[in-house]
PDB file of C-alpha atoms in Angstrom:
ATOM      1  CA  UNK A   1     141.518 136.100 173.542  1.00  0.00           C
ATOM      2  CA  UNK A   2     142.556 139.546 174.276  1.00  0.00           C
ATOM      3  CA  UNK A   3     143.451 142.178 171.601  1.00  0.00           C
ATOM      4  CA  UNK A   4     146.478 141.808 169.300  1.00  0.00           C
ATOM      5  CA  UNK A   5     148.750 144.580 168.524  1.00  0.00           C
ATOM      6  CA  UNK A   6     148.097 146.133 164.966  1.00  0.00           C
ATOM      7  CA  UNK A   7     151.415 144.354 163.812  1.00  0.00           C
ATOM      8  CA  UNK A   8     150.370 140.916 165.287  1.00  0.00           C
ATOM      9  CA  UNK A   9     146.706 141.304 163.884  1.00  0.00           C
ATOM     10  CA  UNK A  10     148.206 141.686 160.180  1.00  0.00           C
ATOM     11  CA  UNK A  11     150.450 138.647 160.542  1.00  0.00           C
ATOM     12  CA  UNK A  12     147.773 136.513 161.822  1.00  0.00           C
ATOM     13  CA  UNK A  13     145.312 137.957 159.104  1.00  0.00           C
ATOM     14  CA  UNK A  14     147.809 136.908 156.563  1.00  0.00           C
ATOM     15  CA  UNK A  15     147.767 133.603 157.977  1.00  0.00           C
ATOM     16  CA  UNK A  16     144.139 133.401 158.131  1.00  0.00           C
ATOM     17  CA  UNK A  17     144.079 134.429 154.357  1.00  0.00           C
ATOM     18  CA  UNK A  18     146.758 132.062 153.508  1.00  0.00           C
ATOM     19  CA  UNK A  19     144.843 129.250 155.271  1.00  0.00           C
ATOM     20  CA  UNK A  20     142.126 129.694 152.562  1.00  0.00           C
ATOM     21  CA  UNK A  21     144.484 129.834 149.427  1.00  0.00           C
ATOM     22  CA  UNK A  22     144.045 126.977 147.304  1.00  0.00           C
ATOM     23  CA  UNK A  23     140.776 125.942 148.728  1.00  0.00           C
ATOM     24  CA  UNK A  24     137.447 126.128 146.854  1.00  0.00           C
ATOM     25  CA  UNK A  25     135.072 127.226 149.648  1.00  0.00           C
ATOM     26  CA  UNK A  26     135.038 129.160 152.809  1.00  0.00           C
ATOM     27  CA  UNK A  27     134.689 132.625 154.116  1.00  0.00           C
ATOM     28  CA  UNK A  28     136.622 135.234 155.937  1.00  0.00           C
ATOM     29  CA  UNK A  29     134.681 138.051 157.993  1.00  0.00           C
ATOM     30  CA  UNK A  30     136.050 141.322 158.793  1.00  0.00           C
ATOM     31  CA  UNK A  31     134.194 143.773 161.135  1.00  0.00           C
ATOM     32  CA  UNK A  32     135.065 147.171 162.383  1.00  0.00           C
ATOM     33  CA  UNK A  33     133.026 149.265 164.962  1.00  0.00           C
ATOM     34  CA  UNK A  34     133.703 151.953 167.437  1.00  0.00           C
ATOM     35  CA  UNK A  35     135.292 150.557 170.741  1.00  0.00           C
ATOM     36  CA  UNK A  36     132.943 152.099 173.504  1.00  0.00           C
ATOM     37  CA  UNK A  37     133.411 149.578 176.053  1.00  0.00           C
ATOM     38  CA  UNK A  38     135.398 151.159 178.898  1.00  0.00           C
ATOM     39  CA  UNK A  39     135.929 154.350 177.461  1.00  0.00           C
ATOM     40  CA  UNK A  40     135.404 157.494 179.115  1.00  0.00           C
ATOM     41  CA  UNK A  41     132.113 158.811 177.653  1.00  0.00           C
ATOM     42  CA  UNK A  42     130.292 161.254 179.773  1.00  0.00           C
ATOM     43  CA  UNK A  43     126.705 160.050 180.985  1.00  0.00           C
ATOM     44  CA  UNK A  44     123.737 161.232 179.050  1.00  0.00           C
ATOM     45  CA  UNK A  45     122.875 164.746 180.389  1.00  0.00           C
ATOM     46  CA  UNK A  46     120.136 167.204 179.714  1.00  0.00           C
ATOM     47  CA  UNK A  47     122.466 168.777 176.977  1.00  0.00           C
ATOM     48  CA  UNK A  48     121.196 169.072 173.811  1.00  0.00           C
ATOM     49  CA  UNK A  49     124.057 167.140 172.369  1.00  0.00           C
ATOM     50  CA  UNK A  50     123.886 163.266 172.449  1.00  0.00           C
ATOM     51  CA  UNK A  51     127.355 162.312 174.132  1.00  0.00           C
ATOM     52  CA  UNK A  52     127.922 159.467 171.796  1.00  0.00           C
ATOM     53  CA  UNK A  53     127.273 161.643 168.652  1.00  0.00           C
ATOM     54  CA  UNK A  54     130.199 163.844 169.713  1.00  0.00           C
ATOM     55  CA  UNK A  55     132.594 162.271 172.042  1.00  0.00           C
ATOM     56  CA  UNK A  56     134.865 164.641 173.763  1.00  0.00           C
ATOM     57  CA  UNK A  57     138.037 162.889 172.303  1.00  0.00           C
ATOM     58  CA  UNK A  58     138.178 160.539 169.328  1.00  0.00           C
ATOM     59  CA  UNK A  59     137.564 156.894 170.290  1.00  0.00           C
ATOM     60  CA  UNK A  60     139.688 153.832 169.258  1.00  0.00           C
ATOM     61  CA  UNK A  61     138.043 151.337 166.625  1.00  0.00           C
ATOM     62  CA  UNK A  62     137.858 147.764 166.982  1.00  0.00           C
ATOM     63  CA  UNK A  63     138.719 145.486 163.944  1.00  0.00           C
ATOM     64  CA  UNK A  64     137.875 141.770 164.150  1.00  0.00           C
ATOM     65  CA  UNK A  65     138.536 139.029 161.690  1.00  0.00           C
ATOM     66  CA  UNK A  66     137.204 135.521 161.917  1.00  0.00           C
ATOM     67  CA  UNK A  67     136.772 132.491 159.533  1.00  0.00           C
ATOM     68  CA  UNK A  68     133.312 132.064 160.968  1.00  0.00           C
ATOM     69  CA  UNK A  69     133.697 128.401 161.987  1.00  0.00           C
ATOM     70  CA  UNK A  70     130.973 127.009 164.238  1.00  0.00           C
ATOM     71  CA  UNK A  71     131.230 126.131 167.829  1.00  0.00           C
ATOM     72  CA  UNK A  72     131.794 122.511 167.218  1.00  0.00           C
ATOM     73  CA  UNK A  73     134.890 123.470 165.085  1.00  0.00           C
ATOM     74  CA  UNK A  74     135.941 125.687 167.758  1.00  0.00           C
ATOM     75  CA  UNK A  75     136.805 122.542 169.862  1.00  0.00           C
ATOM     76  CA  UNK A  76     138.880 121.209 166.953  1.00  0.00           C
ATOM     77  CA  UNK A  77     140.876 124.630 167.019  1.00  0.00           C
ATOM     78  CA  UNK A  78     139.615 125.385 163.563  1.00  0.00           C
ATOM     79  CA  UNK A  79     137.873 128.583 164.420  1.00  0.00           C
ATOM     80  CA  UNK A  80     140.033 131.572 164.198  1.00  0.00           C
ATOM     81  CA  UNK A  81     139.201 135.015 165.659  1.00  0.00           C
ATOM     82  CA  UNK A  82     141.368 137.840 165.827  1.00  0.00           C
ATOM     83  CA  UNK A  83     140.870 141.412 167.042  1.00  0.00           C
ATOM     84  CA  UNK A  84     142.864 144.530 167.162  1.00  0.00           C
ATOM     85  CA  UNK A  85     142.155 148.008 168.440  1.00  0.00           C
ATOM     86  CA  UNK A  86     143.198 151.050 166.428  1.00  0.00           C
ATOM     87  CA  UNK A  87     143.863 154.319 167.858  1.00  0.00           C
ATOM     88  CA  UNK A  88     142.439 157.093 165.926  1.00  0.00           C
ATOM     89  CA  UNK A  89     145.543 158.660 164.904  1.00  0.00           C
ATOM     90  CA  UNK A  90     146.863 155.577 163.646  1.00  0.00           C
ATOM     91  CA  UNK A  91     143.748 154.981 161.169  1.00  0.00           C
ATOM     92  CA  UNK A  92     145.195 156.079 157.963  1.00  0.00           C
ATOM     93  CA  UNK A  93     148.411 153.948 158.330  1.00  0.00           C
ATOM     94  CA  UNK A  94     146.448 151.023 159.610  1.00  0.00           C
ATOM     95  CA  UNK A  95     144.100 151.003 156.599  1.00  0.00           C
ATOM     96  CA  UNK A  96     146.671 151.545 153.963  1.00  0.00           C
ATOM     97  CA  UNK A  97     148.303 148.320 155.269  1.00  0.00           C
ATOM     98  CA  UNK A  98     144.971 146.677 155.606  1.00  0.00           C
ATOM     99  CA  UNK A  99     144.064 147.398 151.858  1.00  0.00           C
ATOM    100  CA  UNK A 100     147.577 146.021 150.942  1.00  0.00           C
ATOM    101  CA  UNK A 101     146.910 142.568 152.610  1.00  0.00           C
ATOM    102  CA  UNK A 102     143.466 142.536 151.534  1.00  0.00           C
ATOM    103  CA  UNK A 103     144.338 143.255 147.801  1.00  0.00           C
ATOM    104  CA  UNK A 104     147.103 140.753 147.931  1.00  0.00           C
ATOM    105  CA  UNK A 105     145.140 137.907 149.384  1.00  0.00           C
ATOM    106  CA  UNK A 106     141.733 138.134 147.982  1.00  0.00           C
ATOM    107  CA  UNK A 107     143.019 136.065 144.923  1.00  0.00           C
ATOM    108  CA  UNK A 108     139.882 134.401 143.957  1.00  0.00           C
ATOM    109  CA  UNK A 109     138.092 137.688 142.671  1.00  0.00           C
ATOM    110  CA  UNK A 110     137.733 138.446 139.072  1.00  0.00           C
ATOM    111  CA  UNK A 111     141.332 140.050 137.551  1.00  0.00           C
ATOM    112  CA  UNK A 112     140.867 143.012 135.476  1.00  0.00           C
ATOM    113  CA  UNK A 113     140.507 141.897 132.024  1.00  0.00           C
ATOM    114  CA  UNK A 114     140.966 144.641 129.605  1.00  0.00           C
ATOM    115  CA  UNK A 115     140.874 142.734 126.331  1.00  0.00           C
ATOM    116  CA  UNK A 116     137.448 141.130 127.133  1.00  0.00           C
ATOM    117  CA  UNK A 117     135.973 144.559 127.890  1.00  0.00           C
ATOM    118  CA  UNK A 118     137.324 145.829 124.665  1.00  0.00           C
ATOM    119  CA  UNK A 119     135.805 142.999 122.603  1.00  0.00           C
ATOM    120  CA  UNK A 120     132.386 143.627 124.153  1.00  0.00           C
ATOM    121  CA  UNK A 121     132.344 147.225 123.754  1.00  0.00           C
ATOM    122  CA  UNK A 122     133.170 146.951 120.194  1.00  0.00           C
ATOM    123  CA  UNK A 123     130.410 144.218 119.838  1.00  0.00           C
ATOM    124  CA  UNK A 124     127.723 146.567 121.611  1.00  0.00           C
ATOM    125  CA  UNK A 125     128.868 149.261 118.849  1.00  0.00           C
ATOM    126  CA  UNK A 126     128.231 146.899 116.042  1.00  0.00           C
ATOM    127  CA  UNK A 127     124.986 145.657 117.377  1.00  0.00           C
ATOM    128  CA  UNK A 128     123.678 149.366 118.386  1.00  0.00           C
ATOM    129  CA  UNK A 129     124.426 150.633 114.899  1.00  0.00           C
ATOM    130  CA  UNK A 130     121.829 148.865 112.659  1.00  0.00           C
ATOM    131  CA  UNK A 131     119.190 149.440 115.476  1.00  0.00           C
ATOM    132  CA  UNK A 132     119.739 153.360 115.245  1.00  0.00           C
TER     133      UNK A 132
ATOM    134  CA  UNK B   1     118.268 144.729 152.630  1.00  0.00           C
ATOM    135  CA  UNK B   2     119.274 146.484 149.247  1.00  0.00           C
ATOM    136  CA  UNK B   3     122.351 145.830 147.527  1.00  0.00           C
ATOM    137  CA  UNK B   4     123.805 149.097 146.088  1.00  0.00           C
ATOM    138  CA  UNK B   5     124.642 149.195 142.479  1.00  0.00           C
ATOM    139  CA  UNK B   6     127.805 151.452 142.913  1.00  0.00           C
ATOM    140  CA  UNK B   7     130.246 151.458 145.553  1.00  0.00           C
ATOM    141  CA  UNK B   8     130.190 155.051 145.977  1.00  0.00           C
ATOM    142  CA  UNK B   9     126.529 155.095 146.571  1.00  0.00           C
ATOM    143  CA  UNK B  10     127.211 152.428 149.359  1.00  0.00           C
ATOM    144  CA  UNK B  11     130.074 154.434 150.885  1.00  0.00           C
ATOM    145  CA  UNK B  12     128.051 157.659 151.037  1.00  0.00           C
ATOM    146  CA  UNK B  13     124.915 156.092 152.536  1.00  0.00           C
ATOM    147  CA  UNK B  14     127.109 154.295 155.165  1.00  0.00           C
ATOM    148  CA  UNK B  15     128.837 157.573 155.967  1.00  0.00           C
ATOM    149  CA  UNK B  16     125.471 159.180 156.582  1.00  0.00           C
ATOM    150  CA  UNK B  17     124.192 156.273 158.819  1.00  0.00           C
ATOM    151  CA  UNK B  18     127.671 156.228 160.747  1.00  0.00           C
ATOM    152  CA  UNK B  19     127.306 159.933 161.315  1.00  0.00           C
ATOM    153  CA  UNK B  20     123.982 159.433 162.516  1.00  0.00           C
ATOM    154  CA  UNK B  21     124.604 156.365 164.715  1.00  0.00           C
ATOM    155  CA  UNK B  22     128.368 156.139 165.373  1.00  0.00           C
ATOM    156  CA  UNK B  23     128.183 154.150 168.548  1.00  0.00           C
ATOM    157  CA  UNK B  24     126.409 151.095 167.313  1.00  0.00           C
ATOM    158  CA  UNK B  25     126.853 150.843 163.641  1.00  0.00           C
ATOM    159  CA  UNK B  26     129.478 148.181 162.489  1.00  0.00           C
ATOM    160  CA  UNK B  27     130.941 147.556 158.896  1.00  0.00           C
ATOM    161  CA  UNK B  28     131.505 143.993 158.085  1.00  0.00           C
ATOM    162  CA  UNK B  29     133.280 142.767 155.009  1.00  0.00           C
ATOM    163  CA  UNK B  30     132.749 139.370 153.894  1.00  0.00           C
ATOM    164  CA  UNK B  31     135.192 137.406 151.520  1.00  0.00           C
ATOM    165  CA  UNK B  32     133.772 134.193 150.491  1.00  0.00           C
ATOM    166  CA  UNK B  33     134.923 131.609 148.135  1.00  0.00           C
ATOM    167  CA  UNK B  34     132.792 129.181 146.476  1.00  0.00           C
ATOM    168  CA  UNK B  35     133.434 126.484 143.967  1.00  0.00           C
ATOM    169  CA  UNK B  36     132.651 127.509 140.491  1.00  0.00           C
ATOM    170  CA  UNK B  37     129.484 125.858 139.177  1.00  0.00           C
ATOM    171  CA  UNK B  38     130.067 123.318 136.582  1.00  0.00           C
ATOM    172  CA  UNK B  39     128.682 124.234 133.343  1.00  0.00           C
ATOM    173  CA  UNK B  40     126.200 121.516 131.992  1.00  0.00           C
ATOM    174  CA  UNK B  41     126.482 121.133 128.492  1.00  0.00           C
ATOM    175  CA  UNK B  42     123.567 119.868 126.243  1.00  0.00           C
ATOM    176  CA  UNK B  43     125.876 117.229 124.928  1.00  0.00           C
ATOM    177  CA  UNK B  44     127.142 113.951 126.598  1.00  0.00           C
ATOM    178  CA  UNK B  45     128.620 113.697 129.841  1.00  0.00           C
ATOM    179  CA  UNK B  46     131.878 112.301 128.475  1.00  0.00           C
ATOM    180  CA  UNK B  47     133.032 115.566 127.042  1.00  0.00           C
ATOM    181  CA  UNK B  48     132.535 117.341 130.255  1.00  0.00           C
ATOM    182  CA  UNK B  49     134.645 115.084 132.143  1.00  0.00           C
ATOM    183  CA  UNK B  50     137.143 115.209 129.691  1.00  0.00           C
ATOM    184  CA  UNK B  51     137.464 118.878 129.393  1.00  0.00           C
ATOM    185  CA  UNK B  52     137.133 119.530 133.088  1.00  0.00           C
ATOM    186  CA  UNK B  53     140.809 119.020 134.224  1.00  0.00           C
ATOM    187  CA  UNK B  54     142.155 121.461 131.626  1.00  0.00           C
ATOM    188  CA  UNK B  55     139.555 124.214 131.705  1.00  0.00           C
ATOM    189  CA  UNK B  56     138.350 123.619 135.235  1.00  0.00           C
ATOM    190  CA  UNK B  57     137.310 127.012 136.615  1.00  0.00           C
ATOM    191  CA  UNK B  58     139.242 128.332 139.720  1.00  0.00           C
ATOM    192  CA  UNK B  59     136.761 128.807 142.644  1.00  0.00           C
ATOM    193  CA  UNK B  60     134.896 132.168 142.554  1.00  0.00           C
ATOM    194  CA  UNK B  61     135.485 134.740 145.332  1.00  0.00           C
ATOM    195  CA  UNK B  62     132.665 137.232 146.296  1.00  0.00           C
ATOM    196  CA  UNK B  63     133.293 140.160 148.529  1.00  0.00           C
ATOM    197  CA  UNK B  64     130.212 141.740 150.456  1.00  0.00           C
ATOM    198  CA  UNK B  65     130.280 144.901 152.330  1.00  0.00           C
ATOM    199  CA  UNK B  66     127.460 145.476 154.913  1.00  0.00           C
ATOM    200  CA  UNK B  67     126.873 148.364 157.100  1.00  0.00           C
ATOM    201  CA  UNK B  68     124.467 147.293 159.703  1.00  0.00           C
ATOM    202  CA  UNK B  69     123.035 149.380 162.781  1.00  0.00           C
ATOM    203  CA  UNK B  70     121.533 146.907 165.251  1.00  0.00           C
ATOM    204  CA  UNK B  71     119.559 149.688 167.076  1.00  0.00           C
ATOM    205  CA  UNK B  72     117.471 150.620 163.822  1.00  0.00           C
ATOM    206  CA  UNK B  73     117.845 147.696 161.790  1.00  0.00           C
ATOM    207  CA  UNK B  74     119.456 149.552 158.958  1.00  0.00           C
ATOM    208  CA  UNK B  75     121.580 147.232 156.775  1.00  0.00           C
ATOM    209  CA  UNK B  76     123.377 148.709 153.576  1.00  0.00           C
ATOM    210  CA  UNK B  77     125.143 146.280 151.410  1.00  0.00           C
ATOM    211  CA  UNK B  78     127.247 146.215 148.374  1.00  0.00           C
ATOM    212  CA  UNK B  79     128.617 143.311 146.441  1.00  0.00           C
ATOM    213  CA  UNK B  80     131.302 142.707 144.030  1.00  0.00           C
ATOM    214  CA  UNK B  81     133.660 140.158 142.307  1.00  0.00           C
ATOM    215  CA  UNK B  82     136.123 142.442 140.764  1.00  0.00           C
ATOM    216  CA  UNK B  83     139.452 142.353 142.369  1.00  0.00           C
ATOM    217  CA  UNK B  84     140.209 145.955 141.069  1.00  0.00           C
ATOM    218  CA  UNK B  85     137.873 147.256 143.555  1.00  0.00           C
ATOM    219  CA  UNK B  86     139.398 145.790 146.604  1.00  0.00           C
ATOM    220  CA  UNK B  87     142.039 148.470 147.456  1.00  0.00           C
ATOM    221  CA  UNK B  88     139.356 151.257 146.747  1.00  0.00           C
ATOM    222  CA  UNK B  89     136.728 149.572 148.979  1.00  0.00           C
ATOM    223  CA  UNK B  90     139.061 149.073 151.866  1.00  0.00           C
ATOM    224  CA  UNK B  91     140.287 152.629 151.546  1.00  0.00           C
ATOM    225  CA  UNK B  92     136.479 153.461 151.881  1.00  0.00           C
ATOM    226  CA  UNK B  93     136.654 151.399 154.943  1.00  0.00           C
ATOM    227  CA  UNK B  94     139.115 153.668 156.185  1.00  0.00           C
ATOM    228  CA  UNK B  95     136.986 156.649 155.449  1.00  0.00           C
ATOM    229  CA  UNK B  96     134.249 155.237 157.296  1.00  0.00           C
ATOM    230  CA  UNK B  97     136.513 154.761 160.463  1.00  0.00           C
ATOM    231  CA  UNK B  98     136.599 158.525 160.851  1.00  0.00           C
ATOM    232  CA  UNK B  99     132.863 159.022 161.861  1.00  0.00           C
ATOM    233  CA  UNK B 100     133.105 155.829 163.814  1.00  0.00           C
ATOM    234  CA  UNK B 101     136.120 157.212 165.673  1.00  0.00           C
ATOM    235  CA  UNK B 102     134.240 160.507 166.240  1.00  0.00           C
ATOM    236  CA  UNK B 103     136.815 162.306 163.960  1.00  0.00           C
ATOM    237  CA  UNK B 104     135.373 165.037 161.740  1.00  0.00           C
ATOM    238  CA  UNK B 105     135.074 164.201 157.943  1.00  0.00           C
ATOM    239  CA  UNK B 106     137.926 165.035 156.032  1.00  0.00           C
ATOM    240  CA  UNK B 107     137.193 167.972 153.598  1.00  0.00           C
ATOM    241  CA  UNK B 108     138.872 170.179 151.357  1.00  0.00           C
ATOM    242  CA  UNK B 109     137.289 173.283 152.268  1.00  0.00           C
ATOM    243  CA  UNK B 110     138.093 174.722 155.633  1.00  0.00           C
ATOM    244  CA  UNK B 111     135.517 174.030 158.241  1.00  0.00           C
ATOM    245  CA  UNK B 112     133.226 176.766 159.152  1.00  0.00           C
ATOM    246  CA  UNK B 113     131.359 175.233 161.890  1.00  0.00           C
ATOM    247  CA  UNK B 114     134.301 173.925 163.940  1.00  0.00           C
ATOM    248  CA  UNK B 115     135.072 176.960 166.209  1.00  0.00           C
ATOM    249  CA  UNK B 116     131.380 177.404 167.162  1.00  0.00           C
ATOM    250  CA  UNK B 117     130.393 174.051 168.415  1.00  0.00           C
ATOM    251  CA  UNK B 118     133.803 172.433 168.503  1.00  0.00           C
ATOM    252  CA  UNK B 119     132.418 169.044 167.954  1.00  0.00           C
ATOM    253  CA  UNK B 120     132.383 168.744 164.147  1.00  0.00           C
ATOM    254  CA  UNK B 121     128.645 168.796 163.533  1.00  0.00           C
ATOM    255  CA  UNK B 122     127.675 167.456 160.320  1.00  0.00           C
ATOM    256  CA  UNK B 123     126.077 169.574 157.777  1.00  0.00           C
ATOM    257  CA  UNK B 124     122.439 168.404 158.065  1.00  0.00           C
ATOM    258  CA  UNK B 125     122.293 169.088 161.753  1.00  0.00           C
ATOM    259  CA  UNK B 126     123.839 172.371 161.128  1.00  0.00           C
ATOM    260  CA  UNK B 127     121.231 173.300 158.561  1.00  0.00           C
ATOM    261  CA  UNK B 128     118.580 172.092 161.049  1.00  0.00           C
ATOM    262  CA  UNK B 129     119.967 174.259 163.959  1.00  0.00           C
ATOM    263  CA  UNK B 130     120.184 177.260 161.669  1.00  0.00           C
ATOM    264  CA  UNK B 131     116.689 177.166 160.609  1.00  0.00           C
ATOM    265  CA  UNK B 132     115.452 176.880 164.100  1.00  0.00           C
ATOM    266  CA  UNK B 133     117.367 180.034 165.020  1.00  0.00           C
ATOM    267  CA  UNK B 134     120.442 180.396 167.385  1.00  0.00           C
ATOM    268  CA  UNK B 135     118.680 178.837 170.425  1.00  0.00           C
ATOM    269  CA  UNK B 136     119.799 175.139 170.681  1.00  0.00           C
ATOM    270  CA  UNK B 137     116.596 173.302 171.096  1.00  0.00           C
ATOM    271  CA  UNK B 138     117.037 169.634 171.789  1.00  0.00           C
ATOM    272  CA  UNK B 139     115.089 168.628 168.840  1.00  0.00           C
ATOM    273  CA  UNK B 140     117.364 170.258 166.364  1.00  0.00           C
ATOM    274  CA  UNK B 141     120.097 167.482 166.367  1.00  0.00           C
ATOM    275  CA  UNK B 142     117.395 164.645 166.487  1.00  0.00           C
ATOM    276  CA  UNK B 143     115.706 166.168 163.409  1.00  0.00           C
ATOM    277  CA  UNK B 144     118.977 166.223 161.373  1.00  0.00           C
ATOM    278  CA  UNK B 145     119.673 162.584 162.442  1.00  0.00           C
ATOM    279  CA  UNK B 146     116.229 161.526 161.309  1.00  0.00           C
ATOM    280  CA  UNK B 147     116.907 163.200 157.748  1.00  0.00           C
ATOM    281  CA  UNK B 148     119.894 161.490 157.425  1.00  0.00           C
ATOM    282  CA  UNK B 149     118.460 157.933 158.218  1.00  0.00           C
ATOM    283  CA  UNK B 150     115.647 158.719 155.848  1.00  0.00           C
ATOM    284  CA  UNK B 151     118.270 159.252 153.222  1.00  0.00           C
ATOM    285  CA  UNK B 152     120.108 156.351 153.851  1.00  0.00           C
ATOM    286  CA  UNK B 153     116.945 154.109 153.956  1.00  0.00           C
ATOM    287  CA  UNK B 154     115.353 155.688 150.930  1.00  0.00           C
ATOM    288  CA  UNK B 155     118.482 155.525 148.394  1.00  0.00           C
ATOM    289  CA  UNK B 156     118.147 151.556 148.636  1.00  0.00           C
ATOM    290  CA  UNK B 157     115.758 151.704 145.515  1.00  0.00           C
ATOM    291  CA  UNK B 158     118.154 153.565 143.437  1.00  0.00           C
ATOM    292  CA  UNK B 159     120.050 150.676 142.060  1.00  0.00           C
ATOM    293  CA  UNK B 160     117.136 148.645 141.084  1.00  0.00           C
ATOM    294  CA  UNK B 161     115.889 150.814 138.346  1.00  0.00           C
ATOM    295  CA  UNK B 162     118.575 149.813 135.895  1.00  0.00           C
ATOM    296  CA  UNK B 163     117.477 149.150 132.462  1.00  0.00           C
ATOM    297  CA  UNK B 164     117.854 145.697 131.058  1.00  0.00           C
ATOM    298  CA  UNK B 165     119.182 145.761 127.731  1.00  0.00           C
ATOM    299  CA  UNK B 166     117.820 142.991 125.586  1.00  0.00           C
ATOM    300  CA  UNK B 167     120.357 140.322 124.411  1.00  0.00           C
ATOM    301  CA  UNK B 168     120.836 139.423 120.908  1.00  0.00           C
TER     302      UNK B 168
END
């Protein structure tokens, strides 16, 4: 499957997350790496600088998302695999949106619980006082 | 494979690893959901089944971030279950995208080394080059790289020295 546009990617990613909602198991893998395939990087020369360390122009980044289903599940069309390419100048906007999607979708993580923490802090104080 | 105790440590070491090996290093975020383990009470099983539907715990989610460089086998990990950390961590991922793309790190101070080399050399390399004089030996950048990796690898033990407080 070819790469999706950033907008399509977010739509599909949302679907991927929604598919896990209400389920009690499963995983979603998100990966990011430099897209160096078919990119104009000069060949390694005798220069002191390694070309991939300092590319002449910024390179795009490849973002992948999958639900990690195995090959057998792929036949049943259960495997979801998404990818998109983010251009360097679109990075901040992409990650701002990415953060929103993740924050809204990762619902099974522990919510912030202030009252509990407060109670714990109080408890600690009371136990620490006699020891000192 | 160390898990870092703090997200900041993980982010900093990942940044160093990415600056050293931007072409091969990847960052994976795993969001996994597992059913909550049923708590066994010392009492009879009847009570448990009766209480289950009412107080059944929702499935637990875990977020694991991993920075991995297959060439050197370096893996840096961070694990959290707190929802409050998600947006900050994803912003961190965005930060890590900069060295990945080959963009210079965002800094508040003006960049001093930009005009000379024009490639946004990381500070470590710059220092190594400065020690060796102005002549650009091929060894200098490699040295800087090594230092960064050592830092990245050496930081792993840091989180484990945490004191365990006795429970009362």
